[in-house]
Tab-separated table of C-alpha atoms in Angstrom:
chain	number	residue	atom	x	y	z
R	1	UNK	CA	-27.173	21.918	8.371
R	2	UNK	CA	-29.691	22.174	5.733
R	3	UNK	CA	-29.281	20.859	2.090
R	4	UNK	CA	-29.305	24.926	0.826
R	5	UNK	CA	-26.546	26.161	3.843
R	6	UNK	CA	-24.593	22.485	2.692
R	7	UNK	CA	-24.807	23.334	-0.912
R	8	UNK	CA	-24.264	27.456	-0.577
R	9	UNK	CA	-21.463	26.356	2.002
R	10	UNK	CA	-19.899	23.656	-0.787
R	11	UNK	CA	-19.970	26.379	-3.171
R	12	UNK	CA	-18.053	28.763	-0.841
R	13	UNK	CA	-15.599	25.843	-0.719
R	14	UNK	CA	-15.324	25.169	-4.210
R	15	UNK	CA	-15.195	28.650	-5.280
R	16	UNK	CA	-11.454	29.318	-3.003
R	17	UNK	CA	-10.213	25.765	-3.689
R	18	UNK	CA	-11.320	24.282	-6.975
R	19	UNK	CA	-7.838	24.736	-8.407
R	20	UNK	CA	-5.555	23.282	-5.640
R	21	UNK	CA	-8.191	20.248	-5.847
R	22	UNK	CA	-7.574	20.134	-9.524
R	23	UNK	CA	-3.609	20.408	-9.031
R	24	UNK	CA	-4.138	17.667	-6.153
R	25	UNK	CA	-6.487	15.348	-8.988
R	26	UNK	CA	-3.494	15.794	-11.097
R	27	UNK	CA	-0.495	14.905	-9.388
R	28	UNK	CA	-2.275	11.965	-7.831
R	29	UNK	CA	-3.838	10.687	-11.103
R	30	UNK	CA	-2.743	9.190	-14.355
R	31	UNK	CA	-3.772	11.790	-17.190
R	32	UNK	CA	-6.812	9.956	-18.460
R	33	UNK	CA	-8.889	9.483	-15.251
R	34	UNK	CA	-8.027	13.378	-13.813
R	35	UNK	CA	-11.745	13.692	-13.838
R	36	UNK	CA	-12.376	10.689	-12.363
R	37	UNK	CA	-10.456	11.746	-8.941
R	38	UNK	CA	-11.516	15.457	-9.104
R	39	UNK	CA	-15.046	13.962	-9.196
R	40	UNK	CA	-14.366	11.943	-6.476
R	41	UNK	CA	-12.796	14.214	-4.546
R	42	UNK	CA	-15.601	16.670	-4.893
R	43	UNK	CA	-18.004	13.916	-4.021
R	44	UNK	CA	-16.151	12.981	-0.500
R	45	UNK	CA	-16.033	16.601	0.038
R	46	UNK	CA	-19.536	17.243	0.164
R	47	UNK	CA	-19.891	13.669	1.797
R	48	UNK	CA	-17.502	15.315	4.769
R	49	UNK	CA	-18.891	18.887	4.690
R	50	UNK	CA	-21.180	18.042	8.021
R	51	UNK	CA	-18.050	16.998	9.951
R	52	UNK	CA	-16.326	20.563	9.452
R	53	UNK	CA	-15.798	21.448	13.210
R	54	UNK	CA	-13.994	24.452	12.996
R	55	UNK	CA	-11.275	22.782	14.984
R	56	UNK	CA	-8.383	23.220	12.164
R	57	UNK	CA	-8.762	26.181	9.449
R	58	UNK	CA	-10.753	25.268	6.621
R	59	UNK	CA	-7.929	24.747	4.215
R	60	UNK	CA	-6.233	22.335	6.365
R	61	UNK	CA	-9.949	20.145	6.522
R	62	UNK	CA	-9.728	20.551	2.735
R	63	UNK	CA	-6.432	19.303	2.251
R	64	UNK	CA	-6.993	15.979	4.630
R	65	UNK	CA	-10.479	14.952	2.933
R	66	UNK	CA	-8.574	15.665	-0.920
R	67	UNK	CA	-5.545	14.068	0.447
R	68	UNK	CA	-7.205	10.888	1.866
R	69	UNK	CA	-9.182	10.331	-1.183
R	70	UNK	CA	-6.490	11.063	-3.199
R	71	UNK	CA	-3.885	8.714	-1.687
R	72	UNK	CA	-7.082	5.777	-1.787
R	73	UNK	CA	-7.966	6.483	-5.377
R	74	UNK	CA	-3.557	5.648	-5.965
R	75	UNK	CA	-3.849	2.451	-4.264
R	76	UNK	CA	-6.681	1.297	-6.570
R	77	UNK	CA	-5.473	2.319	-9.182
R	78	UNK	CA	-1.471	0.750	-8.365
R	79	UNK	CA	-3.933	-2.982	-7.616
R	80	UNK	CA	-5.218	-2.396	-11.077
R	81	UNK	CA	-2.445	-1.374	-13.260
R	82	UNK	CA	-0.726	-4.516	-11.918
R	83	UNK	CA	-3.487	-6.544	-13.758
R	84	UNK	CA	-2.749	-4.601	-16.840
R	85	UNK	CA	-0.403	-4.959	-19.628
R	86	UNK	CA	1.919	-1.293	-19.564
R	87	UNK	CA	2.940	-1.673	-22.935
R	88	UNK	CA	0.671	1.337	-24.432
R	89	UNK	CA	2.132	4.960	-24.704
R	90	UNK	CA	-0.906	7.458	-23.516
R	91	UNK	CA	-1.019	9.631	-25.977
R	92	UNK	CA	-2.297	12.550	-23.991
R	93	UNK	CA	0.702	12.339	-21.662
R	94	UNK	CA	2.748	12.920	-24.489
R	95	UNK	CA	0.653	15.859	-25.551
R	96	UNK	CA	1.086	17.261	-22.124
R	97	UNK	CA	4.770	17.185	-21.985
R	98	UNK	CA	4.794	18.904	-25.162
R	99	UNK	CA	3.034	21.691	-23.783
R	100	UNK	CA	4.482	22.138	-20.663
R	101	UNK	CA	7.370	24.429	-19.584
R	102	UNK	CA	11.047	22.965	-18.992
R	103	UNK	CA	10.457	24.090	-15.384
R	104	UNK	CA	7.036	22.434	-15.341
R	105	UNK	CA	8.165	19.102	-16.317
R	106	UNK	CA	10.801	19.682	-14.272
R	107	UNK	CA	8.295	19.718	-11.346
R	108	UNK	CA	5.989	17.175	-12.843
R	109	UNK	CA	8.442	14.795	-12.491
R	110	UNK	CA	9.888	15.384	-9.528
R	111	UNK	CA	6.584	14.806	-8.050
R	112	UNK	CA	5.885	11.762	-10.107
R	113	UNK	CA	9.061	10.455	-8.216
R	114	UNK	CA	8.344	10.616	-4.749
R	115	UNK	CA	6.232	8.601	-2.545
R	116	UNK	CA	3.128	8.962	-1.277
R	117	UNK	CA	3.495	10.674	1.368
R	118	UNK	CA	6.550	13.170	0.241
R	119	UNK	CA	4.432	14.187	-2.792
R	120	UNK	CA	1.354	14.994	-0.613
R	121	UNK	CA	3.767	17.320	2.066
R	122	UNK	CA	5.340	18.455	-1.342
R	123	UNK	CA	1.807	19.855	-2.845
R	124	UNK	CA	1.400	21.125	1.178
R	125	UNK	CA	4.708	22.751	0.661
R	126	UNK	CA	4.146	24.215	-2.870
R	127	UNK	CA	0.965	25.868	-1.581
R	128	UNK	CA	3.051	27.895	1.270
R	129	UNK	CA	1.543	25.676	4.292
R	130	UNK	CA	3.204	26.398	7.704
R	131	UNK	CA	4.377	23.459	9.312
R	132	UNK	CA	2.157	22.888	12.077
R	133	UNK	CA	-0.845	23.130	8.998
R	134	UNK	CA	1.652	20.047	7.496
R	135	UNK	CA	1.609	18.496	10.523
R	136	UNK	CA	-1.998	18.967	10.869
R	137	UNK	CA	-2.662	17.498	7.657
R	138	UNK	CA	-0.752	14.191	7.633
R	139	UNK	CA	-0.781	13.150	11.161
R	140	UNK	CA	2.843	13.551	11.898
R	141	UNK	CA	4.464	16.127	14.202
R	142	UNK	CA	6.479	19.445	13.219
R	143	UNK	CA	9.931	18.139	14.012
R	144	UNK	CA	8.944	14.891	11.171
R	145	UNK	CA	7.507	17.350	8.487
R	146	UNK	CA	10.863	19.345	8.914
R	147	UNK	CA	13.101	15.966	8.405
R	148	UNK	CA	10.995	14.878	5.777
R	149	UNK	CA	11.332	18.385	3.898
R	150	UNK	CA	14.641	18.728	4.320
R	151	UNK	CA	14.918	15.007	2.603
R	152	UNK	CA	13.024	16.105	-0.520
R	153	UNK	CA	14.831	19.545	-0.543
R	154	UNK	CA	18.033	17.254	-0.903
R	155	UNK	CA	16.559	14.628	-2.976
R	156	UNK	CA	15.602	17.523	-5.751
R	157	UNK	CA	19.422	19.098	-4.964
R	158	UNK	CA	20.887	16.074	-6.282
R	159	UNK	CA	18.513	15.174	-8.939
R	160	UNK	CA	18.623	18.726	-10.794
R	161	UNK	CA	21.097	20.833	-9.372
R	162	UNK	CA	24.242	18.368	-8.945
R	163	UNK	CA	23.863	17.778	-12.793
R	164	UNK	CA	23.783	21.784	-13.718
R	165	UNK	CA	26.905	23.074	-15.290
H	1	UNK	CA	16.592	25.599	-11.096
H	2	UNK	CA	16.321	26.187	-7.158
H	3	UNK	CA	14.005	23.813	-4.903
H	4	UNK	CA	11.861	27.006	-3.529
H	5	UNK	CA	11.584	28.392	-7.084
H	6	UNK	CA	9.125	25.108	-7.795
H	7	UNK	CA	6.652	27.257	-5.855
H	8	UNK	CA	6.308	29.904	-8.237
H	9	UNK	CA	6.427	26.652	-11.023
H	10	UNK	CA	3.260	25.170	-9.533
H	11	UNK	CA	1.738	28.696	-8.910
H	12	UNK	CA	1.549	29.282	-12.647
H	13	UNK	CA	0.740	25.562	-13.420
H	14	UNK	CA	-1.795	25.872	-11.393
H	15	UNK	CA	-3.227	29.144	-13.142
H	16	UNK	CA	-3.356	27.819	-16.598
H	17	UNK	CA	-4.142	24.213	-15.993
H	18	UNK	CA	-7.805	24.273	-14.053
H	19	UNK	CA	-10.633	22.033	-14.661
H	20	UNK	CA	-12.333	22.328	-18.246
H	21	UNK	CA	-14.251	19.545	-18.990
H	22	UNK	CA	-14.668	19.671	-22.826
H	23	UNK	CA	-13.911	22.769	-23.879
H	24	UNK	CA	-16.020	25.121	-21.945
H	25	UNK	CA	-14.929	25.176	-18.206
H	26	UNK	CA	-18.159	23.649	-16.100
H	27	UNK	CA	-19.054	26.565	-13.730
H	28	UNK	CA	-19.480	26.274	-10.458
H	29	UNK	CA	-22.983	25.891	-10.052
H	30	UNK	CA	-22.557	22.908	-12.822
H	31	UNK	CA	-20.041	21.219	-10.661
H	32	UNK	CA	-22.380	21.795	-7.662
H	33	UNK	CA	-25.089	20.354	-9.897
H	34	UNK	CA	-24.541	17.393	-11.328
H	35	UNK	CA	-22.435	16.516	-8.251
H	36	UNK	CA	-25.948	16.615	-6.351
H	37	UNK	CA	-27.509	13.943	-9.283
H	38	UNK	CA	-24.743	12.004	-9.114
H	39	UNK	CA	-25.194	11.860	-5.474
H	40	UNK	CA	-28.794	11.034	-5.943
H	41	UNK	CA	-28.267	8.474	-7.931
H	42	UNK	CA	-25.328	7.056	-5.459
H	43	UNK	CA	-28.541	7.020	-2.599
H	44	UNK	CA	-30.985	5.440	-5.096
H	45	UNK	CA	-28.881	2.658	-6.218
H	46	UNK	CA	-27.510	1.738	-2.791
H	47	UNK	CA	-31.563	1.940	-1.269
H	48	UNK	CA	-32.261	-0.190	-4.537
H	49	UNK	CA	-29.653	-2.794	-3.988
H	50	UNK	CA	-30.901	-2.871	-0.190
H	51	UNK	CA	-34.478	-2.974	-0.720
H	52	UNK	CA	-34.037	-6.026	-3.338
H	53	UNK	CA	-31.194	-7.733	-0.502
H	54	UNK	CA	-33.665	-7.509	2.450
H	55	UNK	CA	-36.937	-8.375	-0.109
H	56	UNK	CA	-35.140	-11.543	-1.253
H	57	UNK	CA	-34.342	-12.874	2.337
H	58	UNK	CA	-38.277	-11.687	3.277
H	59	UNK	CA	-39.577	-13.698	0.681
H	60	UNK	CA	-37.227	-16.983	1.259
H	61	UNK	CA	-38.118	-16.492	5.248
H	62	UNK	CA	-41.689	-16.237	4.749
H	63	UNK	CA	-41.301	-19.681	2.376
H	64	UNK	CA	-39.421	-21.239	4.630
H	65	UNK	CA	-41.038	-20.462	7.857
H	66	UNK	CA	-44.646	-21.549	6.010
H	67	UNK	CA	-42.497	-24.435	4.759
H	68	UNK	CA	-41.420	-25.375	8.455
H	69	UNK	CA	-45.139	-25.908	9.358
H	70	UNK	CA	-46.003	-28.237	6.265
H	71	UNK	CA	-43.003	-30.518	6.517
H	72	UNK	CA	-43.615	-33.688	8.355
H	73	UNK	CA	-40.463	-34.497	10.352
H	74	UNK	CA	-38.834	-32.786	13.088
H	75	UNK	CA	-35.247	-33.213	11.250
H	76	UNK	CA	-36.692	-31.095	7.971
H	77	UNK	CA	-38.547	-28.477	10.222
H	78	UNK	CA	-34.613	-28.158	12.533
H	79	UNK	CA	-32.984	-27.895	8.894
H	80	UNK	CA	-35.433	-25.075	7.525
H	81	UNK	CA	-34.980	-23.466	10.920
H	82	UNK	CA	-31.071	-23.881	10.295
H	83	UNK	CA	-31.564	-21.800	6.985
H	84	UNK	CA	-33.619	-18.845	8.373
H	85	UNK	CA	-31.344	-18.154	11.522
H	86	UNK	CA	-28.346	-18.129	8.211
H	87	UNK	CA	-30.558	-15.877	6.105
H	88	UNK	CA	-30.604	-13.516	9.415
H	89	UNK	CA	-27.371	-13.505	10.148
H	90	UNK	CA	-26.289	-13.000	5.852
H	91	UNK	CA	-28.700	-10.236	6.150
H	92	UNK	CA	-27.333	-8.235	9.485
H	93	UNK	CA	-23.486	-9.038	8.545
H	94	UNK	CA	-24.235	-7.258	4.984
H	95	UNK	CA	-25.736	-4.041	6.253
H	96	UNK	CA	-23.130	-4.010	8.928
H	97	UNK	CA	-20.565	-4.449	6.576
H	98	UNK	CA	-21.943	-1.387	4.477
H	99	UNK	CA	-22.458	0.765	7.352
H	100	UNK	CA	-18.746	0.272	7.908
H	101	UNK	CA	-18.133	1.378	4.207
H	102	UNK	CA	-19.582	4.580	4.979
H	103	UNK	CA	-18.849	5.826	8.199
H	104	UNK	CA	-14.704	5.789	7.156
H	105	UNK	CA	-14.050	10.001	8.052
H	106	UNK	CA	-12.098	11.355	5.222
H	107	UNK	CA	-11.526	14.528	7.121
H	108	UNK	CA	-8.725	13.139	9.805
H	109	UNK	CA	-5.149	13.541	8.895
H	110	UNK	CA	-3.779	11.138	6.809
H	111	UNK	CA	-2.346	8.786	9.808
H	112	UNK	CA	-5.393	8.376	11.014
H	113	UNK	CA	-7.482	7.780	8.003
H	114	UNK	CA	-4.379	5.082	7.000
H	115	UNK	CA	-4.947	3.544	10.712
H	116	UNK	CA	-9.031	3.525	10.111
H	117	UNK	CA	-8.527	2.502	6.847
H	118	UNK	CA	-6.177	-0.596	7.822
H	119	UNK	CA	-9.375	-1.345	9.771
H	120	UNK	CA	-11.548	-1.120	7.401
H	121	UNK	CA	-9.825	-3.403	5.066
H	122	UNK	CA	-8.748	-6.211	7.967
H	123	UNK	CA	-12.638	-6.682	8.698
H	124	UNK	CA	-13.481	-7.063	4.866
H	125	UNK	CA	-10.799	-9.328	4.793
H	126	UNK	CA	-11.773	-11.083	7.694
H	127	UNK	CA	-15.627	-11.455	6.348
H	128	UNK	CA	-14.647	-12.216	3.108
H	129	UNK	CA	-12.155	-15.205	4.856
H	130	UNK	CA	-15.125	-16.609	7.132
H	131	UNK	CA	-17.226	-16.750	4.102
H	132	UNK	CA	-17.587	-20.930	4.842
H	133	UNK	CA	-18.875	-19.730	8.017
H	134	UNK	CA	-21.298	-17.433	7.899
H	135	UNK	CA	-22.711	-17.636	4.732
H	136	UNK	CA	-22.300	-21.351	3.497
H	137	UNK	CA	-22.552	-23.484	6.264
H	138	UNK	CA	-25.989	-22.690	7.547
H	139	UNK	CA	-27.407	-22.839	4.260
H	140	UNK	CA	-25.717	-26.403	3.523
H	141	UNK	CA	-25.953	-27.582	6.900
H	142	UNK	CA	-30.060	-26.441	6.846
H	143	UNK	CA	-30.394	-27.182	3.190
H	144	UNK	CA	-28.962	-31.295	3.851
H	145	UNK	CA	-30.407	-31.588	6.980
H	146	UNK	CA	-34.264	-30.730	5.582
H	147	UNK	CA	-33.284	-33.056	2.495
H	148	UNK	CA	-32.703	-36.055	3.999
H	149	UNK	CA	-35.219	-35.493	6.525
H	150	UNK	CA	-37.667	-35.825	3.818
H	151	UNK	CA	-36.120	-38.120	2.248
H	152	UNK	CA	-34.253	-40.007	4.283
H	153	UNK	CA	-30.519	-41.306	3.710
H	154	UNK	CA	-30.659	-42.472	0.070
H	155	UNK	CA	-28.370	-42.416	-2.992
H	156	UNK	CA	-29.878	-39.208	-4.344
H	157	UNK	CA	-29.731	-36.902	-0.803
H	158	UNK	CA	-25.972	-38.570	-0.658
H	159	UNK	CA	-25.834	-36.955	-4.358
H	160	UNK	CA	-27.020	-33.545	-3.193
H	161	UNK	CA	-25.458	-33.799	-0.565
H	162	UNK	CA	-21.582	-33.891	-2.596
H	163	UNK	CA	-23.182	-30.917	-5.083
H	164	UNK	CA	-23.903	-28.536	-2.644
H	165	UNK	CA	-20.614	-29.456	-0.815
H	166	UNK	CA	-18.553	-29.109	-4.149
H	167	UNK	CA	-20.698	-25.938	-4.858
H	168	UNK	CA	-19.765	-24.733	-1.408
H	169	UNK	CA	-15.849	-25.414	-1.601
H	170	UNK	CA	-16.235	-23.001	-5.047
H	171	UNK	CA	-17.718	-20.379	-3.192
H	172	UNK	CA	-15.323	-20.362	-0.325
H	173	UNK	CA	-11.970	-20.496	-2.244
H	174	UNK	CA	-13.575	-17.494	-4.989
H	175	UNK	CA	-13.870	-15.622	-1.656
H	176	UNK	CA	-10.775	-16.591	-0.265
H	177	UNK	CA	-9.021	-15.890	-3.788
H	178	UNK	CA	-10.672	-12.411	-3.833
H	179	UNK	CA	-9.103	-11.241	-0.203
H	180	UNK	CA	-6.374	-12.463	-1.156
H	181	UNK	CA	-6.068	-10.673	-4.836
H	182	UNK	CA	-7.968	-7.925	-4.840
H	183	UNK	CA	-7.843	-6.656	-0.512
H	184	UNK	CA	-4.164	-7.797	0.711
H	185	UNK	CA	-2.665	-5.904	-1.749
H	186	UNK	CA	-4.892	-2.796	-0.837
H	187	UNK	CA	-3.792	-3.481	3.096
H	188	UNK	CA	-0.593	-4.028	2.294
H	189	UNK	CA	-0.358	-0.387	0.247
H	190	UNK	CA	-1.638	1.068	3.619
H	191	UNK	CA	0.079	-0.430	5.600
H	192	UNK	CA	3.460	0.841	3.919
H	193	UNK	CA	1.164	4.539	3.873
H	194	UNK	CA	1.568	3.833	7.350
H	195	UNK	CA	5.206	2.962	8.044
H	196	UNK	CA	6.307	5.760	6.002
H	197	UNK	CA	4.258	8.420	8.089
H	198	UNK	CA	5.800	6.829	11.180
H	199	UNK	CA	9.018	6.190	9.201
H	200	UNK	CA	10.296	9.142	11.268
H	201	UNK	CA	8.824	9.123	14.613
C-alpha cells in the first residue's frame, strides 16, 4: 500500500468511526488524558492499517486494534495511579457529571464498574454487535459472550432496577 | 431504566460528546495530519536513539580492538577481547529487544493480543532479570581482566576491582527492582485480562 492509498484509506476509517473511538477513549480513560488514548489509538490504527486482511469486517478489525490499545493504555495507567497519592478531586469529572443526563451517569457508571473485559463486550453491545462480531473481537466463543451478557444484563438488574420503586 | 434502553443512552452520548480539542473540533484532515508528524517524529527519534546506540559501541570497538594490538600482554589483549564480544552481544540483544516492541499485532482479538502480550512482557522481564549476565559481566570480567594484566595483581587493580563489582551489584538489583516494580505488575494485569476471557471456557 502506498503512503496516499494508507492515508486516503485512514481517512475512510476515521471518517465512519471517529466517534465510537472517542466513546471507546472515554470509557477506558480517566477524564484528563481522553486525548492521550484517542491519540494513541489513532496512532496504532494507522500503525495496523497494512495488516487489514479483509478476513473479519472492517468494524470488527477496528474494534480489536481500539480495544487492545485501550485495555494496555488501563494497565499503565492502574501501575501508575498506584504510585500516586488519590487524594485530589478532578475537577473536570465533576464538571462532567454536572452536565450529563441522569440516564447518562447512569451508564457512565455502570461502565466504570465492570471489568475489563465486561466493559469492552458492553461498548460491543451498546454499538448493536452480533455475537459472533463479539466473539470475533475478544477471542472468546458465542456461547461465552452470551454467559457473559447475560451476567452484566443481571448485574445492571440488580444495581438499578431492584432499587426502583 | 431498562438494560437495552442504555443503547439509545450511549447513542446520544455518543452524538453530543465527540472529539473537540479546544474549542474548534480538529477536522479530519487535522487528525490525519498531525498524526503523520507525530509519527515522523516517533521514526526520527527511535533512528536517532539507534544511530547514537550502534555509534557508541562502533567507536568503543574500534578503541578497543586498536587497543588490543598496543597492549603488551596476552591477559589485557583476552580482557579487551572479553569487552568487544559484550559490546556485540549488548548491541544485538537491544535491537532484538526493540524489534519485539514493535512487531506486537494490535489487530488480533483481545485473547490473543493478552497471550502475545504476556509474551512480550515475560521476555522483558526475563532480559531485564539476566541483566548481570549479559550486560555486566563481560564488561567487568573484560574490564578486570585487561587491568590487572597491565598491571598486575596490586592493591590498586584489587581496588578497582571491588568498585566496579559494587558498581555492578547497583546495576543489577536497579534492574532487578525495575521488573519487579514497574513489569510484574503489568504481567500480572494481563494475566488476570487473561483468566477472565477464559473465565468461562
Amino acid at each position: 500500500m502506498t503512503n496516499d492509498e494508507k492515508q486516503r484509506e485512514f481517512h475512510d476509517l476515521l471518517a465512519v468511526n471517529r466517534g465510537r473511538l472517542w466513546a471507546i477513549a472515554r470509557s477506558f480513560s480517566d477524564s484528563s488524558d481522553i486525548d492521550d488514548l484517542f491519540q494513541e489509538i489513532l496512532l496504532q490504527l494507522w500503525k495496523s492499517i497494512d495488516s487489514f486482511a479483509g478476513d473479519s469486517s472492517r468494524e470488527t478489525w477496528v474494534y480489536r486494534v481500539a480495544l487492545n490499545t485501550a485495555l494496555t493504555h488501563r494497565r499503565q495507567l492502574s501501575r501508575r495511579e498506584r504510585n500516586l497519592p488519590t487524594t485530589t478531586v478532578d475537577t473536570e469529572v465533576v464538571q462532567q457529571r454536572h452536565e450529563q443526563s441522569c440516564e447518562e451517569q447512569i451508564l457512565d457508571e455502570f461502565l466504570q464498574g465492570l471489568s475489563p473485559v465486561d466493559r469492552a463486550l458492553m461498548l460491543l453491545f451498546l454499538d448493536d454487535l452480533t455475537h459472533r462480531e463479539m466473539a470475533n473481537v475478544t477471542g472468546m466463543n458465542e456461547n461465552q459472550v452470551s454467559v457473559r451478557l447475560h451476567r452484566i444484563r443481571q448485574k445492571f438488574n440488580q444495581q438499578y432496577l431492584e432499587s426502583e420503586p | 431504566m431498562k438494560f437495552d434502553e442504555l443503547r439509545d443512552v450511549w447513542r446520544q452520548q455518543g452524538e453530543s460528546k465527540q472529539p473537540q480539542p479546544g474549542d474548534e473540533e480538529m477536522t479530519l484532515e487535522q487528525t490525519v495530519d498531525s498524526l503523520r508528524q507525530q509519527i515522523a517524529k516517533n521514526r526520527s527519534d527511535i533512528l536517532k536513539r539507534d544511530v547514537i546506540e550502534s555509534g557508541i559501541a562502533l567507536v568503543l570497538m574500534v578503541v578497543f580492538g586498536y587497543a588490543i594490538f598496543k597492549l603488551p600482554t596476552l591477559m589485557s589483549q583476552i580482557g579487551i577481547g572479553i569487552i568487544i564480544a559484550g559490546l556485540c552481544v549488548i548491541v544485538y540483544r537491544l535491537r532484538l529487544r526493540r524489534h519485539t516492541d514493535r512487531s506486537v499485532d494490535h489487530s488480533q482479538s483481545i485473547e490473543s493480543f493478552c497471550r502475545e502480550e504476556k509474551r512480550r512482557l515475560d521476555h522483558e522481564i526475563s532480559l531485564l532479570r539476566t541483566v548481570p549476565l549479559w550486560y555486566i559481566a563481560p564488561g567487568f570480567l573484560g574490564a578486570n581482566i585487561a587491568f590487572i594484566g597491565m598491571a598486575g595483581v596490586t592493591t590498586f587493580s584489587m581496588l578497582y576491582l571491588a568498585g566496579t563489582f559494587a558498581f555492578c551489584v547497583w546495576v543489577a538489583r536497579a534492574n532487578a527492582h525495575a521488573a519487579s516494580e514497574q513489569m510484574e505488575p503489568l504481567r500480572e494485569a494481563v494475566e488476570s485480562l487473561n483468566a477472565e476471557l477464559d473465565h468461562d471456557s
